GROMACS .gro file of C-alpha atoms in nm:
model
  427
    1UNK     CA    1   0.003   0.032   0.015
    2UNK     CA    2   0.153   0.319  -0.080
    3UNK     CA    3   0.223   0.561   0.148
    4UNK     CA    4  -0.026   0.864   0.224
    5UNK     CA    5   0.040   1.229   0.309
    6UNK     CA    6  -0.074   1.420   0.592
    7UNK     CA    7  -0.107   1.781   0.368
    8UNK     CA    8  -0.478   1.771   0.257
    9UNK     CA    9  -0.430   1.996   0.050
   10UNK     CA   10  -0.184   1.881  -0.205
   11UNK     CA   11  -0.511   1.702  -0.365
   12UNK     CA   12  -0.508   1.888  -0.703
   13UNK     CA   13  -0.889   1.738  -0.781
   14UNK     CA   14  -1.023   1.865  -0.542
   15UNK     CA   15  -1.453   1.965  -0.491
   16UNK     CA   16  -1.655   2.224  -0.798
   17UNK     CA   17  -1.883   2.493  -0.609
   18UNK     CA   18  -2.080   2.390  -0.912
   19UNK     CA   19  -2.044   2.036  -0.906
   20UNK     CA   20  -2.231   1.812  -0.948
   21UNK     CA   21  -2.335   1.577  -0.728
   22UNK     CA   22  -2.455   1.219  -0.802
   23UNK     CA   23  -2.484   1.097  -0.392
   24UNK     CA   24  -2.837   1.032  -0.422
   25UNK     CA   25  -2.751   0.758  -0.739
   26UNK     CA   26  -2.509   0.528  -0.466
   27UNK     CA   27  -2.737   0.473  -0.138
   28UNK     CA   28  -3.083   0.439  -0.031
   29UNK     CA   29  -3.217   0.052   0.117
   30UNK     CA   30  -3.364  -0.053  -0.253
   31UNK     CA   31  -3.059   0.107  -0.466
   32UNK     CA   32  -3.011  -0.267  -0.581
   33UNK     CA   33  -3.357  -0.324  -0.643
   34UNK     CA   34  -3.399  -0.070  -0.883
   35UNK     CA   35  -3.446  -0.140  -1.211
   36UNK     CA   36  -3.332  -0.024  -1.475
   37UNK     CA   37  -3.572   0.262  -1.649
   38UNK     CA   38  -3.649   0.297  -1.254
   39UNK     CA   39  -3.289   0.371  -1.204
   40UNK     CA   40  -3.189   0.581  -1.480
   41UNK     CA   41  -3.469   0.828  -1.409
   42UNK     CA   42  -3.279   0.966  -1.193
   43UNK     CA   43  -2.972   1.041  -1.339
   44UNK     CA   44  -3.089   1.136  -1.668
   45UNK     CA   45  -3.142   1.457  -1.486
   46UNK     CA   46  -2.753   1.360  -1.326
   47UNK     CA   47  -2.588   1.387  -1.689
   48UNK     CA   48  -2.585   0.981  -1.731
   49UNK     CA   49  -2.684   0.775  -2.043
   50UNK     CA   50  -2.729   0.436  -2.225
   51UNK     CA   51  -2.388   0.391  -2.411
   52UNK     CA   52  -2.640   0.122  -2.608
   53UNK     CA   53  -2.941   0.032  -2.678
   54UNK     CA   54  -2.964  -0.266  -2.513
   55UNK     CA   55  -2.962  -0.062  -2.222
   56UNK     CA   56  -2.697  -0.268  -1.957
   57UNK     CA   57  -2.511   0.047  -1.918
   58UNK     CA   58  -2.564   0.411  -1.814
   59UNK     CA   59  -2.207   0.704  -1.774
   60UNK     CA   60  -2.122   1.034  -1.768
   61UNK     CA   61  -1.835   1.180  -1.801
   62UNK     CA   62  -1.708   1.541  -1.936
   63UNK     CA   63  -1.929   1.697  -1.676
   64UNK     CA   64  -1.894   1.854  -1.351
   65UNK     CA   65  -1.998   1.577  -1.179
   66UNK     CA   66  -1.879   1.486  -0.715
   67UNK     CA   67  -1.888   1.136  -0.530
   68UNK     CA   68  -1.910   1.207  -0.170
   69UNK     CA   69  -1.705   1.509  -0.215
   70UNK     CA   70  -1.453   1.412  -0.398
   71UNK     CA   71  -1.404   1.531  -0.772
   72UNK     CA   72  -1.481   1.221  -1.049
   73UNK     CA   73  -1.376   1.216  -1.441
   74UNK     CA   74  -1.663   0.982  -1.519
   75UNK     CA   75  -1.981   0.681  -1.408
   76UNK     CA   76  -2.073   0.391  -1.510
   77UNK     CA   77  -2.391   0.179  -1.419
   78UNK     CA   78  -2.399  -0.154  -1.494
   79UNK     CA   79  -2.710  -0.373  -1.546
   80UNK     CA   80  -2.745  -0.709  -1.550
   81UNK     CA   81  -3.113  -0.958  -1.689
   82UNK     CA   82  -3.280  -0.666  -1.560
   83UNK     CA   83  -3.105  -0.579  -1.221
   84UNK     CA   84  -2.826  -0.282  -1.093
   85UNK     CA   85  -2.508  -0.445  -1.024
   86UNK     CA   86  -2.207  -0.236  -1.021
   87UNK     CA   87  -2.174   0.188  -0.995
   88UNK     CA   88  -1.797   0.280  -1.086
   89UNK     CA   89  -1.644   0.625  -0.987
   90UNK     CA   90  -1.338   0.685  -1.206
   91UNK     CA   91  -1.205   0.960  -0.930
   92UNK     CA   92  -0.844   0.973  -1.131
   93UNK     CA   93  -0.752   0.846  -1.473
   94UNK     CA   94  -0.461   0.972  -1.687
   95UNK     CA   95  -0.657   0.918  -2.004
   96UNK     CA   96  -0.867   1.172  -1.863
   97UNK     CA   97  -0.723   1.413  -1.716
   98UNK     CA   98  -0.391   1.380  -1.766
   99UNK     CA   99  -0.027   1.316  -1.547
  100UNK     CA  100  -0.068   1.360  -1.132
  101UNK     CA  101   0.257   1.449  -0.906
  102UNK     CA  102   0.381   1.155  -0.690
  103UNK     CA  103   0.218   1.378  -0.385
  104UNK     CA  104  -0.178   1.484  -0.512
  105UNK     CA  105  -0.186   1.148  -0.585
  106UNK     CA  106  -0.209   0.989  -0.239
  107UNK     CA  107  -0.340   1.280  -0.132
  108UNK     CA  108  -0.644   1.221  -0.365
  109UNK     CA  109  -0.605   0.811  -0.192
  110UNK     CA  110  -0.589   0.896   0.110
  111UNK     CA  111  -0.901   1.103   0.112
  112UNK     CA  112  -1.125   0.871  -0.084
  113UNK     CA  113  -0.974   0.634   0.166
  114UNK     CA  114  -1.127   0.918   0.475
  115UNK     CA  115  -1.438   0.992   0.264
  116UNK     CA  116  -1.582   0.650   0.256
  117UNK     CA  117  -1.471   0.607   0.619
  118UNK     CA  118  -1.697   0.857   0.749
  119UNK     CA  119  -1.990   0.746   0.506
  120UNK     CA  120  -1.984   0.384   0.540
  121UNK     CA  121  -1.955   0.434   0.994
  122UNK     CA  122  -1.671   0.192   0.923
  123UNK     CA  123  -1.338   0.182   0.941
  124UNK     CA  124  -1.127  -0.004   0.545
  125UNK     CA  125  -1.028  -0.293   0.537
  126UNK     CA  126  -0.657  -0.290   0.311
  127UNK     CA  127  -0.750  -0.620   0.049
  128UNK     CA  128  -0.346  -0.537  -0.121
  129UNK     CA  129  -0.267  -0.660  -0.525
  130UNK     CA  130  -0.556  -0.840  -0.641
  131UNK     CA  131  -0.302  -1.150  -0.850
  132UNK     CA  132  -0.560  -1.182  -1.022
  133UNK     CA  133  -0.641  -0.801  -1.143
  134UNK     CA  134  -0.458  -0.655  -1.516
  135UNK     CA  135  -0.216  -0.500  -1.374
  136UNK     CA  136  -0.214  -0.575  -0.933
  137UNK     CA  137  -0.426  -0.277  -0.824
  138UNK     CA  138  -0.432  -0.195  -0.447
  139UNK     CA  139  -0.672  -0.151  -0.269
  140UNK     CA  140  -0.954  -0.110   0.039
  141UNK     CA  141  -1.276  -0.277   0.101
  142UNK     CA  142  -1.579  -0.090   0.283
  143UNK     CA  143  -1.877  -0.346   0.374
  144UNK     CA  144  -2.205  -0.252   0.439
  145UNK     CA  145  -2.640  -0.382   0.493
  146UNK     CA  146  -2.612  -0.157   0.217
  147UNK     CA  147  -2.327  -0.237  -0.023
  148UNK     CA  148  -1.971  -0.309  -0.113
  149UNK     CA  149  -1.751  -0.087  -0.127
  150UNK     CA  150  -1.367  -0.132  -0.320
  151UNK     CA  151  -1.111   0.148  -0.330
  152UNK     CA  152  -0.854   0.021  -0.652
  153UNK     CA  153  -0.563   0.232  -0.737
  154UNK     CA  154  -0.286   0.177  -0.941
  155UNK     CA  155   0.073   0.402  -1.077
  156UNK     CA  156   0.312   0.325  -1.267
  157UNK     CA  157   0.643   0.278  -1.027
  158UNK     CA  158   0.973   0.505  -0.989
  159UNK     CA  159   1.265   0.307  -1.168
  160UNK     CA  160   1.581   0.599  -1.179
  161UNK     CA  161   1.787   0.321  -1.265
  162UNK     CA  162   1.615   0.275  -1.601
  163UNK     CA  163   1.503   0.604  -1.651
  164UNK     CA  164   1.132   0.509  -1.581
  165UNK     CA  165   0.929   0.852  -1.384
  166UNK     CA  166   0.624   0.832  -1.144
  167UNK     CA  167   0.326   0.812  -1.324
  168UNK     CA  168  -0.053   0.767  -1.168
  169UNK     CA  169  -0.269   0.594  -1.380
  170UNK     CA  170  -0.594   0.530  -1.160
  171UNK     CA  171  -0.824   0.581  -0.832
  172UNK     CA  172  -1.201   0.394  -0.882
  173UNK     CA  173  -1.454   0.277  -0.601
  174UNK     CA  174  -1.719   0.016  -0.741
  175UNK     CA  175  -1.956  -0.010  -0.525
  176UNK     CA  176  -2.188  -0.361  -0.560
  177UNK     CA  177  -2.465  -0.490  -0.391
  178UNK     CA  178  -2.361  -0.613   0.001
  179UNK     CA  179  -2.267  -0.991  -0.099
  180UNK     CA  180  -1.897  -1.125  -0.041
  181UNK     CA  181  -1.838  -1.214  -0.379
  182UNK     CA  182  -1.908  -0.904  -0.526
  183UNK     CA  183  -1.645  -0.776  -0.309
  184UNK     CA  184  -1.445  -0.887  -0.640
  185UNK     CA  185  -1.585  -0.745  -0.959
  186UNK     CA  186  -1.226  -0.531  -1.055
  187UNK     CA  187  -1.063  -0.838  -0.990
  188UNK     CA  188  -0.990  -1.039  -1.286
  189UNK     CA  189  -1.189  -1.425  -1.331
  190UNK     CA  190  -1.583  -1.507  -1.499
  191UNK     CA  191  -1.874  -1.459  -1.320
  192UNK     CA  192  -2.007  -1.720  -1.412
  193UNK     CA  193  -1.755  -2.138  -1.344
  194UNK     CA  194  -1.970  -2.244  -1.648
  195UNK     CA  195  -1.802  -2.285  -2.019
  196UNK     CA  196  -1.835  -1.986  -2.226
  197UNK     CA  197  -2.080  -2.139  -2.467
  198UNK     CA  198  -1.982  -1.871  -2.731
  199UNK     CA  199  -2.290  -2.031  -2.989
  200UNK     CA  200  -2.556  -1.983  -2.767
  201UNK     CA  201  -2.445  -1.592  -2.792
  202UNK     CA  202  -2.515  -1.569  -3.249
  203UNK     CA  203  -2.858  -1.435  -3.356
  204UNK     CA  204  -3.003  -1.469  -3.696
  205UNK     CA  205  -3.215  -1.335  -3.903
  206UNK     CA  206  -3.335  -1.548  -4.201
  207UNK     CA  207  -3.517  -1.301  -4.383
  208UNK     CA  208  -3.184  -1.026  -4.419
  209UNK     CA  209  -2.973  -1.280  -4.393
  210UNK     CA  210  -2.746  -1.119  -4.075
  211UNK     CA  211  -2.572  -1.334  -3.854
  212UNK     CA  212  -2.480  -1.065  -3.549
  213UNK     CA  213  -2.342  -1.182  -3.129
  214UNK     CA  214  -2.649  -0.913  -3.005
  215UNK     CA  215  -2.500  -0.919  -2.691
  216UNK     CA  216  -2.118  -0.788  -2.649
  217UNK     CA  217  -2.082  -0.488  -2.443
  218UNK     CA  218  -2.045  -0.138  -2.524
  219UNK     CA  219  -1.742   0.084  -2.400
  220UNK     CA  220  -1.704   0.440  -2.518
  221UNK     CA  221  -1.325   0.518  -2.472
  222UNK     CA  222  -1.434   0.916  -2.473
  223UNK     CA  223  -1.196   1.160  -2.658
  224UNK     CA  224  -0.956   0.975  -2.566
  225UNK     CA  225  -0.758   0.780  -2.781
  226UNK     CA  226  -0.828   0.422  -2.611
  227UNK     CA  227  -0.996   0.251  -2.889
  228UNK     CA  228  -0.779  -0.020  -2.847
  229UNK     CA  229  -0.741  -0.082  -2.505
  230UNK     CA  230  -1.176  -0.001  -2.475
  231UNK     CA  231  -1.273  -0.255  -2.762
  232UNK     CA  232  -1.083  -0.568  -2.607
  233UNK     CA  233  -1.261  -0.414  -2.303
  234UNK     CA  234  -1.561  -0.486  -2.410
  235UNK     CA  235  -1.388  -0.860  -2.566
  236UNK     CA  236  -1.311  -0.949  -2.190
  237UNK     CA  237  -1.639  -0.808  -2.039
  238UNK     CA  238  -1.804  -1.030  -2.345
  239UNK     CA  239  -1.618  -1.291  -2.149
  240UNK     CA  240  -1.705  -1.232  -1.827
  241UNK     CA  241  -1.398  -1.067  -1.730
  242UNK     CA  242  -1.433  -0.776  -1.551
  243UNK     CA  243  -1.103  -0.536  -1.719
  244UNK     CA  244  -1.137  -0.212  -1.754
  245UNK     CA  245  -0.951   0.026  -2.018
  246UNK     CA  246  -0.801   0.175  -1.753
  247UNK     CA  247  -0.580  -0.178  -1.649
  248UNK     CA  248  -0.547  -0.237  -2.048
  249UNK     CA  249  -0.381   0.110  -2.041
  250UNK     CA  250  -0.106   0.086  -1.790
  251UNK     CA  251   0.026  -0.271  -1.879
  252UNK     CA  252   0.035  -0.122  -2.244
  253UNK     CA  253   0.108   0.236  -2.107
  254UNK     CA  254  -0.142   0.401  -2.329
  255UNK     CA  255  -0.140   0.751  -2.391
  256UNK     CA  256  -0.485   0.987  -2.451
  257UNK     CA  257  -0.320   1.147  -2.725
  258UNK     CA  258  -0.102   0.848  -2.978
  259UNK     CA  259  -0.358   0.554  -2.816
  260UNK     CA  260  -0.177   0.215  -2.788
  261UNK     CA  261  -0.013   0.018  -3.067
  262UNK     CA  262  -0.194  -0.304  -3.108
  263UNK     CA  263   0.100  -0.499  -3.137
  264UNK     CA  264   0.201  -0.366  -2.737
  265UNK     CA  265  -0.152  -0.413  -2.611
  266UNK     CA  266  -0.138  -0.818  -2.854
  267UNK     CA  267   0.184  -0.876  -2.596
  268UNK     CA  268   0.034  -0.752  -2.322
  269UNK     CA  269  -0.276  -1.009  -2.349
  270UNK     CA  270  -0.062  -1.289  -2.457
  271UNK     CA  271   0.142  -1.217  -2.145
  272UNK     CA  272  -0.153  -1.189  -1.939
  273UNK     CA  273  -0.317  -1.473  -2.159
  274UNK     CA  274  -0.329  -1.701  -1.849
  275UNK     CA  275  -0.378  -1.504  -1.517
  276UNK     CA  276  -0.715  -1.411  -1.740
  277UNK     CA  277  -0.757  -1.707  -1.867
  278UNK     CA  278  -0.754  -1.662  -2.280
  279UNK     CA  279  -0.644  -1.808  -2.596
  280UNK     CA  280  -0.509  -1.497  -2.824
  281UNK     CA  281  -0.456  -1.622  -3.170
  282UNK     CA  282  -0.389  -1.363  -3.506
  283UNK     CA  283  -0.652  -1.389  -3.784
  284UNK     CA  284  -0.412  -1.131  -3.988
  285UNK     CA  285  -0.175  -0.987  -3.947
  286UNK     CA  286   0.044  -0.686  -4.153
  287UNK     CA  287   0.381  -0.762  -4.158
  288UNK     CA  288   0.714  -0.536  -4.297
  289UNK     CA  289   0.703  -0.832  -4.531
  290UNK     CA  290   0.328  -0.832  -4.689
  291UNK     CA  291   0.324  -0.409  -4.590
  292UNK     CA  292   0.652  -0.386  -4.861
  293UNK     CA  293   0.484  -0.633  -5.137
  294UNK     CA  294   0.151  -0.382  -5.066
  295UNK     CA  295   0.317  -0.093  -5.152
  296UNK     CA  296   0.469  -0.228  -5.444
  297UNK     CA  297   0.147  -0.429  -5.580
  298UNK     CA  298   0.001  -0.030  -5.552
  299UNK     CA  299   0.247   0.139  -5.700
  300UNK     CA  300   0.248  -0.079  -6.019
  301UNK     CA  301  -0.157  -0.057  -6.035
  302UNK     CA  302  -0.079   0.313  -6.016
  303UNK     CA  303   0.047   0.353  -6.302
  304UNK     CA  304  -0.169   0.135  -6.508
  305UNK     CA  305  -0.405   0.406  -6.301
  306UNK     CA  306  -0.201   0.749  -6.424
  307UNK     CA  307  -0.255   0.752  -6.027
  308UNK     CA  308   0.063   0.910  -5.854
  309UNK     CA  309   0.253   0.603  -5.688
  310UNK     CA  310   0.380   0.654  -5.286
  311UNK     CA  311   0.704   0.741  -5.281
  312UNK     CA  312   1.059   0.568  -5.251
  313UNK     CA  313   1.082   0.411  -4.848
  314UNK     CA  314   1.370   0.499  -4.613
  315UNK     CA  315   1.441   0.275  -4.317
  316UNK     CA  316   1.113   0.317  -4.152
  317UNK     CA  317   0.793   0.285  -4.285
  318UNK     CA  318   0.446   0.487  -4.163
  319UNK     CA  319   0.236   0.293  -4.214
  320UNK     CA  320  -0.012   0.533  -4.179
  321UNK     CA  321   0.150   0.799  -4.354
  322UNK     CA  322   0.168   0.549  -4.662
  323UNK     CA  323  -0.244   0.474  -4.631
  324UNK     CA  324  -0.349   0.766  -4.633
  325UNK     CA  325  -0.119   0.874  -4.971
  326UNK     CA  326  -0.235   0.595  -5.145
  327UNK     CA  327  -0.560   0.629  -5.388
  328UNK     CA  328  -0.882   0.392  -5.199
  329UNK     CA  329  -0.948   0.284  -5.587
  330UNK     CA  330  -0.597   0.182  -5.663
  331UNK     CA  331  -0.623   0.038  -5.307
  332UNK     CA  332  -0.981  -0.175  -5.326
  333UNK     CA  333  -0.784  -0.304  -5.683
  334UNK     CA  334  -0.489  -0.415  -5.537
  335UNK     CA  335  -0.636  -0.610  -5.258
  336UNK     CA  336  -0.958  -0.753  -5.428
  337UNK     CA  337  -0.780  -0.828  -5.701
  338UNK     CA  338  -0.664  -1.210  -5.544
  339UNK     CA  339  -1.014  -1.323  -5.436
  340UNK     CA  340  -0.854  -1.575  -5.195
  341UNK     CA  341  -0.735  -1.335  -4.974
  342UNK     CA  342  -1.064  -1.196  -4.960
  343UNK     CA  343  -1.299  -1.507  -4.943
  344UNK     CA  344  -1.039  -1.649  -4.680
  345UNK     CA  345  -1.096  -1.325  -4.467
  346UNK     CA  346  -1.437  -1.334  -4.454
  347UNK     CA  347  -1.455  -1.725  -4.468
  348UNK     CA  348  -1.245  -1.645  -4.123
  349UNK     CA  349  -1.516  -1.384  -3.998
  350UNK     CA  350  -1.777  -1.623  -4.083
  351UNK     CA  351  -1.652  -1.963  -3.901
  352UNK     CA  352  -1.569  -1.698  -3.549
  353UNK     CA  353  -1.868  -1.553  -3.598
  354UNK     CA  354  -2.053  -1.902  -3.632
  355UNK     CA  355  -1.843  -1.986  -3.313
  356UNK     CA  356  -1.946  -1.663  -3.077
  357UNK     CA  357  -1.603  -1.538  -3.113
  358UNK     CA  358  -1.555  -1.136  -3.184
  359UNK     CA  359  -1.279  -1.116  -3.373
  360UNK     CA  360  -1.022  -0.790  -3.265
  361UNK     CA  361  -0.993  -0.592  -3.599
  362UNK     CA  362  -0.793  -0.325  -3.674
  363UNK     CA  363  -0.809  -0.065  -3.967
  364UNK     CA  364  -0.692   0.242  -4.168
  365UNK     CA  365  -1.024   0.517  -4.134
  366UNK     CA  366  -1.079   0.779  -4.397
  367UNK     CA  367  -1.002   0.532  -4.669
  368UNK     CA  368  -1.359   0.473  -4.760
  369UNK     CA  369  -1.627   0.625  -4.698
  370UNK     CA  370  -1.787   0.633  -4.364
  371UNK     CA  371  -2.095   0.846  -4.168
  372UNK     CA  372  -2.045   0.959  -3.844
  373UNK     CA  373  -1.705   0.880  -3.768
  374UNK     CA  374  -1.557   1.100  -3.478
  375UNK     CA  375  -1.201   1.023  -3.502
  376UNK     CA  376  -0.990   1.198  -3.754
  377UNK     CA  377  -0.862   0.971  -4.046
  378UNK     CA  378  -0.557   0.737  -3.914
  379UNK     CA  379  -0.532   0.355  -3.716
  380UNK     CA  380  -0.788   0.276  -3.561
  381UNK     CA  381  -0.913  -0.084  -3.397
  382UNK     CA  382  -1.296  -0.230  -3.376
  383UNK     CA  383  -1.503  -0.490  -3.299
  384UNK     CA  384  -1.557  -0.723  -3.576
  385UNK     CA  385  -1.920  -0.852  -3.440
  386UNK     CA  386  -2.115  -1.054  -3.764
  387UNK     CA  387  -2.144  -1.057  -4.136
  388UNK     CA  388  -2.451  -1.101  -4.398
  389UNK     CA  389  -2.356  -1.382  -4.664
  390UNK     CA  390  -2.576  -1.283  -4.855
  391UNK     CA  391  -2.517  -0.974  -4.959
  392UNK     CA  392  -2.142  -1.015  -4.842
  393UNK     CA  393  -2.151  -0.736  -4.576
  394UNK     CA  394  -1.934  -0.722  -4.267
  395UNK     CA  395  -2.104  -0.612  -3.942
  396UNK     CA  396  -1.917  -0.423  -3.682
  397UNK     CA  397  -1.867  -0.252  -3.366
  398UNK     CA  398  -1.678   0.071  -3.264
  399UNK     CA  399  -1.636   0.138  -2.873
  400UNK     CA  400  -1.780   0.515  -2.885
  401UNK     CA  401  -2.141   0.459  -2.716
  402UNK     CA  402  -2.482   0.490  -2.850
  403UNK     CA  403  -2.519   0.483  -3.204
  404UNK     CA  404  -2.244   0.243  -3.219
  405UNK     CA  405  -2.351  -0.120  -3.183
  406UNK     CA  406  -2.405  -0.206  -3.462
  407UNK     CA  407  -2.324  -0.090  -3.907
  408UNK     CA  408  -2.231  -0.364  -4.093
  409UNK     CA  409  -1.962  -0.212  -4.449
  410UNK     CA  410  -1.920  -0.413  -4.771
  411UNK     CA  411  -1.665  -0.695  -4.808
  412UNK     CA  412  -1.469  -0.590  -4.979
  413UNK     CA  413  -1.455  -0.215  -4.821
  414UNK     CA  414  -1.355  -0.388  -4.528
  415UNK     CA  415  -1.112  -0.607  -4.596
  416UNK     CA  416  -0.947  -0.299  -4.840
  417UNK     CA  417  -0.868  -0.126  -4.508
  418UNK     CA  418  -0.823  -0.442  -4.330
  419UNK     CA  419  -0.480  -0.439  -4.099
  420UNK     CA  420  -0.517  -0.707  -3.831
  421UNK     CA  421  -0.743  -0.895  -3.634
  422UNK     CA  422  -0.744  -1.103  -3.403
  423UNK     CA  423  -0.889  -1.380  -3.133
  424UNK     CA  424  -0.921  -1.382  -2.758
  425UNK     CA  425  -1.132  -1.692  -2.675
  426UNK     CA  426  -1.157  -1.764  -2.323
  427UNK     CA  427  -1.024  -2.090  -2.220
   0.00000   0.00000   0.00000
């Protein structure tokens, strides 16, 4: 556990006089008995919005919100089978609030703990580091007759010999029903002891031909460049593994501005595969040899089409710049010229969806027209959650909240912008 400071004045995230408290949502004798519509009526007045049309989570962020007098950057209420199961209050997250000095981070943890001591009328129990957590965050626990409170906090430790500075990562409060088992929702564990039955999650519409996974949870990455960790969190929650994007961002060394390298995320998942109990496999990937081959094929096709060729590449290849310089019609021609590649991609998608497995899908945005995209052109990760063999379409979802749950694109366009696809399956 970190050393608490005595000077509360160091707390940078002090409550604003104009902040909107969400305390009314966090207590009450009938808190856990409320139905989603009943809870959302109150929550909507405080700025909460449904993250998807499945109405399994409400979220508020980017507003002046407080919980028990503590400033917060985000709060999420989650539902399962029509019941409220968890309320998370993110008191600090590096991706949302920027860097926080060690003294202020320590003060925030101390103030949060003291606040919870007062509202629960009990003293916390140190949980220590949970070995099942993706980043082994520290935790403090409070148990009352009304709720179970878990305050988790994590930071990257300073290593002077390796020139690694201290870096605050997150401080979050998770409130769950007053049952000992619910106190471990932040742990990386399955909510069910039975083997995951992927086929049971597959939905089919024989009239339209759509085949899709209709219950992949939505996670809104917000304004930060967390598409990779948000998409990964969604897959984990789909399997019943409660890991959030803040933990994954720490593990993958994500940047709010620069995002997360999909290769870094893949490496982290492989390292954590035993702890998370998942199997990770690359279905499609773009290595240096393949990129150079694509550039060569593109330049030959560009010459025939009287389009500008790509310049000679040096020792370092900026894949994003290469794609942005490509004419989309020429790129589509090159990517789809070999029909067997497109067919292989379609079959891989179909086989995974039929088994109930979504795919982490890395793409290059901006090459094919897509309406209502809240992100500039460039690398992006989304989820493939379905297909339509009749119309030769790929069904996908972006981690941008409501309105992005289920979208579609021709398989040819999807293959044109694909830079990688990865399956993550539980075992």
